[in-house]
Amino acid sequence: MNGFRLRCPKCGNGKLFRGYLKVKASCESCALDLTPQRADDGPAYVVILLVCHIAGVAMHLMYKPFVDAPLVLALIISVGAIALSLAMLPPVKGGFVAIQWAKGMHGFGEAKSTD
């Protein structure tokens, strides 16, 4: 859960990111080396999957009120999907990094076993 809170997966105190999605090299609290993380495109795929399902359901629910204004419906769904994607991406990436650390994947195993 620390990763989803954008905190260090080991101690839960230090910040995980130094920018919007840029993972820090190490935790400022416990000095955990975060360079072995390899989240790559996984978080983006998960966010796209979730947002598209939410947008699809919203489109079905909003169709009748906006049947005469399809452009307005498209605009509302598009803005909502973009905002939801931008809001979900950092916590999902933090979760991916935390899962990799917890499972000892991609070089985290060596760092975790020395503790």
mmCIF file of C-alpha atoms in Angstrom:
data_model
loop_
_atom_site.group_PDB
_atom_site.id
_atom_site.type_symbol
_atom_site.label_atom_id
_atom_site.label_comp_id
_atom_site.label_asym_id
_atom_site.label_seq_id
_atom_site.Cartn_x
_atom_site.Cartn_y
_atom_site.Cartn_z
ATOM 1 C CA MET A 1 0.000 0.000 0.000
ATOM 2 C CA ASN A 2 2.978 2.340 0.465
ATOM 3 C CA GLY A 3 3.545 2.410 -3.285
ATOM 4 C CA PHE A 4 -0.055 3.436 -3.962
ATOM 5 C CA ARG A 5 0.423 6.239 -1.409
ATOM 6 C CA LEU A 6 3.502 7.391 -3.416
ATOM 7 C CA ARG A 7 5.820 6.468 -0.537
ATOM 8 C CA CYS A 8 8.884 4.244 -0.275
ATOM 9 C CA PRO A 9 7.808 0.585 -0.397
ATOM 10 C CA LYS A 10 10.207 -0.353 2.400
ATOM 11 C CA CYS A 11 9.770 2.310 5.090
ATOM 12 C CA GLY A 12 6.656 4.201 3.967
ATOM 13 C CA ASN A 13 8.190 7.556 4.940
ATOM 14 C CA GLY A 14 10.258 8.762 1.988
ATOM 15 C CA LYS A 15 8.729 10.019 -1.231
ATOM 16 C CA LEU A 16 8.842 7.629 -4.186
ATOM 17 C CA PHE A 17 8.870 10.202 -6.994
ATOM 18 C CA ARG A 18 10.959 13.301 -7.603
ATOM 19 C CA GLY A 19 8.583 14.559 -10.280
ATOM 20 C CA TYR A 20 5.247 13.535 -11.699
ATOM 21 C CA LEU A 21 6.393 10.016 -12.689
ATOM 22 C CA LYS A 22 10.180 10.072 -12.237
ATOM 23 C CA VAL A 23 11.215 7.555 -9.562
ATOM 24 C CA LYS A 24 13.934 8.760 -7.190
ATOM 25 C CA ALA A 25 17.282 6.982 -7.198
ATOM 26 C CA SER A 26 16.966 6.182 -3.488
ATOM 27 C CA CYS A 27 14.732 6.813 -0.502
ATOM 28 C CA GLU A 28 15.747 9.768 1.653
ATOM 29 C CA SER A 29 14.566 8.001 4.831
ATOM 30 C CA CYS A 30 15.892 4.439 4.577
ATOM 31 C CA ALA A 31 18.333 4.767 1.628
ATOM 32 C CA LEU A 32 16.602 1.982 -0.339
ATOM 33 C CA ASP A 33 18.056 1.877 -3.848
ATOM 34 C CA LEU A 34 15.126 2.341 -6.225
ATOM 35 C CA THR A 35 17.117 2.167 -9.470
ATOM 36 C CA PRO A 36 16.318 -1.535 -10.134
ATOM 37 C CA GLN A 37 12.607 -0.740 -10.679
ATOM 38 C CA ARG A 38 11.318 -1.493 -14.159
ATOM 39 C CA ALA A 39 7.709 -0.306 -14.255
ATOM 40 C CA ASP A 40 8.023 0.611 -17.976
ATOM 41 C CA ASP A 41 4.613 0.514 -19.718
ATOM 42 C CA GLY A 42 2.764 -1.661 -17.194
ATOM 43 C CA PRO A 43 1.133 1.207 -15.272
ATOM 44 C CA ALA A 44 -0.040 2.864 -18.501
ATOM 45 C CA TYR A 45 -1.685 -0.366 -19.687
ATOM 46 C CA VAL A 46 -3.507 -0.832 -16.381
ATOM 47 C CA VAL A 47 -4.677 2.801 -16.335
ATOM 48 C CA ILE A 48 -5.908 2.588 -19.935
ATOM 49 C CA LEU A 49 -7.776 -0.625 -19.145
ATOM 50 C CA LEU A 50 -9.510 0.885 -16.115
ATOM 51 C CA VAL A 51 -10.259 4.296 -17.635
ATOM 52 C CA CYS A 52 -11.695 2.811 -20.834
ATOM 53 C CA HIS A 53 -14.045 0.602 -18.843
ATOM 54 C CA ILE A 54 -15.154 3.534 -16.690
ATOM 55 C CA ALA A 55 -15.606 5.776 -19.751
ATOM 56 C CA GLY A 56 -17.576 3.050 -21.541
ATOM 57 C CA VAL A 57 -19.999 2.682 -18.649
ATOM 58 C CA ALA A 58 -20.285 6.483 -18.325
ATOM 59 C CA MET A 59 -21.064 6.767 -22.025
ATOM 60 C CA HIS A 60 -23.932 4.298 -21.692
ATOM 61 C CA LEU A 61 -25.311 6.088 -18.639
ATOM 62 C CA MET A 62 -25.042 9.554 -20.201
ATOM 63 C CA TYR A 63 -26.368 8.694 -23.656
ATOM 64 C CA LYS A 64 -30.040 9.547 -23.106
ATOM 65 C CA PRO A 65 -29.532 13.006 -21.547
ATOM 66 C CA PHE A 66 -27.098 13.959 -24.328
ATOM 67 C CA VAL A 67 -28.782 12.242 -27.302
ATOM 68 C CA ASP A 68 -29.256 15.630 -29.050
ATOM 69 C CA ALA A 69 -25.731 16.860 -28.214
ATOM 70 C CA PRO A 70 -23.210 14.130 -29.074
ATOM 71 C CA LEU A 71 -20.330 16.623 -29.247
ATOM 72 C CA VAL A 72 -20.979 17.707 -25.661
ATOM 73 C CA LEU A 73 -21.078 14.071 -24.565
ATOM 74 C CA ALA A 74 -17.787 13.370 -26.358
ATOM 75 C CA LEU A 75 -16.200 16.427 -24.768
ATOM 76 C CA ILE A 76 -17.337 15.473 -21.257
ATOM 77 C CA ILE A 77 -16.174 11.870 -21.627
ATOM 78 C CA SER A 78 -12.827 12.950 -23.122
ATOM 79 C CA VAL A 79 -12.062 15.498 -20.406
ATOM 80 C CA GLY A 80 -13.089 13.007 -17.722
ATOM 81 C CA ALA A 81 -10.938 10.257 -19.214
ATOM 82 C CA ILE A 82 -7.888 12.517 -19.458
ATOM 83 C CA ALA A 83 -8.298 13.796 -15.893
ATOM 84 C CA LEU A 84 -8.847 10.294 -14.522
ATOM 85 C CA SER A 85 -5.814 8.957 -16.405
ATOM 86 C CA LEU A 86 -3.548 11.710 -15.100
ATOM 87 C CA ALA A 87 -4.815 11.189 -11.546
ATOM 88 C CA MET A 88 -4.445 7.394 -11.607
ATOM 89 C CA LEU A 89 -1.029 7.076 -13.242
ATOM 90 C CA PRO A 90 1.274 7.993 -10.285
ATOM 91 C CA PRO A 91 -0.427 5.695 -7.719
ATOM 92 C CA VAL A 92 -0.520 2.798 -10.177
ATOM 93 C CA LYS A 93 3.180 3.264 -11.020
ATOM 94 C CA GLY A 94 3.957 3.457 -7.294
ATOM 95 C CA GLY A 95 2.076 0.199 -6.829
ATOM 96 C CA PHE A 96 4.101 -1.445 -9.592
ATOM 97 C CA VAL A 97 7.384 -0.347 -7.973
ATOM 98 C CA ALA A 98 6.196 -1.574 -4.553
ATOM 99 C CA ILE A 99 5.155 -4.972 -5.952
ATOM 100 C CA GLN A 100 8.549 -5.340 -7.632
ATOM 101 C CA TRP A 101 10.292 -4.544 -4.337
ATOM 102 C CA ALA A 102 8.049 -6.886 -2.308
ATOM 103 C CA LYS A 103 8.574 -9.794 -4.719
ATOM 104 C CA GLY A 104 12.323 -9.172 -5.137
ATOM 105 C CA MET A 105 12.030 -8.594 -8.875
ATOM 106 C CA HIS A 106 14.475 -6.812 -11.228
ATOM 107 C CA GLY A 107 17.413 -6.562 -8.823
ATOM 108 C CA PHE A 108 15.418 -5.698 -5.702
ATOM 109 C CA GLY A 109 16.021 -9.236 -4.392
ATOM 110 C CA GLU A 110 19.710 -8.607 -3.721
ATOM 111 C CA ALA A 111 19.001 -5.291 -2.004
ATOM 112 C CA LYS A 112 16.172 -6.758 0.071
ATOM 113 C CA SER A 113 18.168 -9.791 1.282
ATOM 114 C CA THR A 114 20.995 -7.638 2.731
ATOM 115 C CA ASP A 115 18.666 -6.008 5.286
#
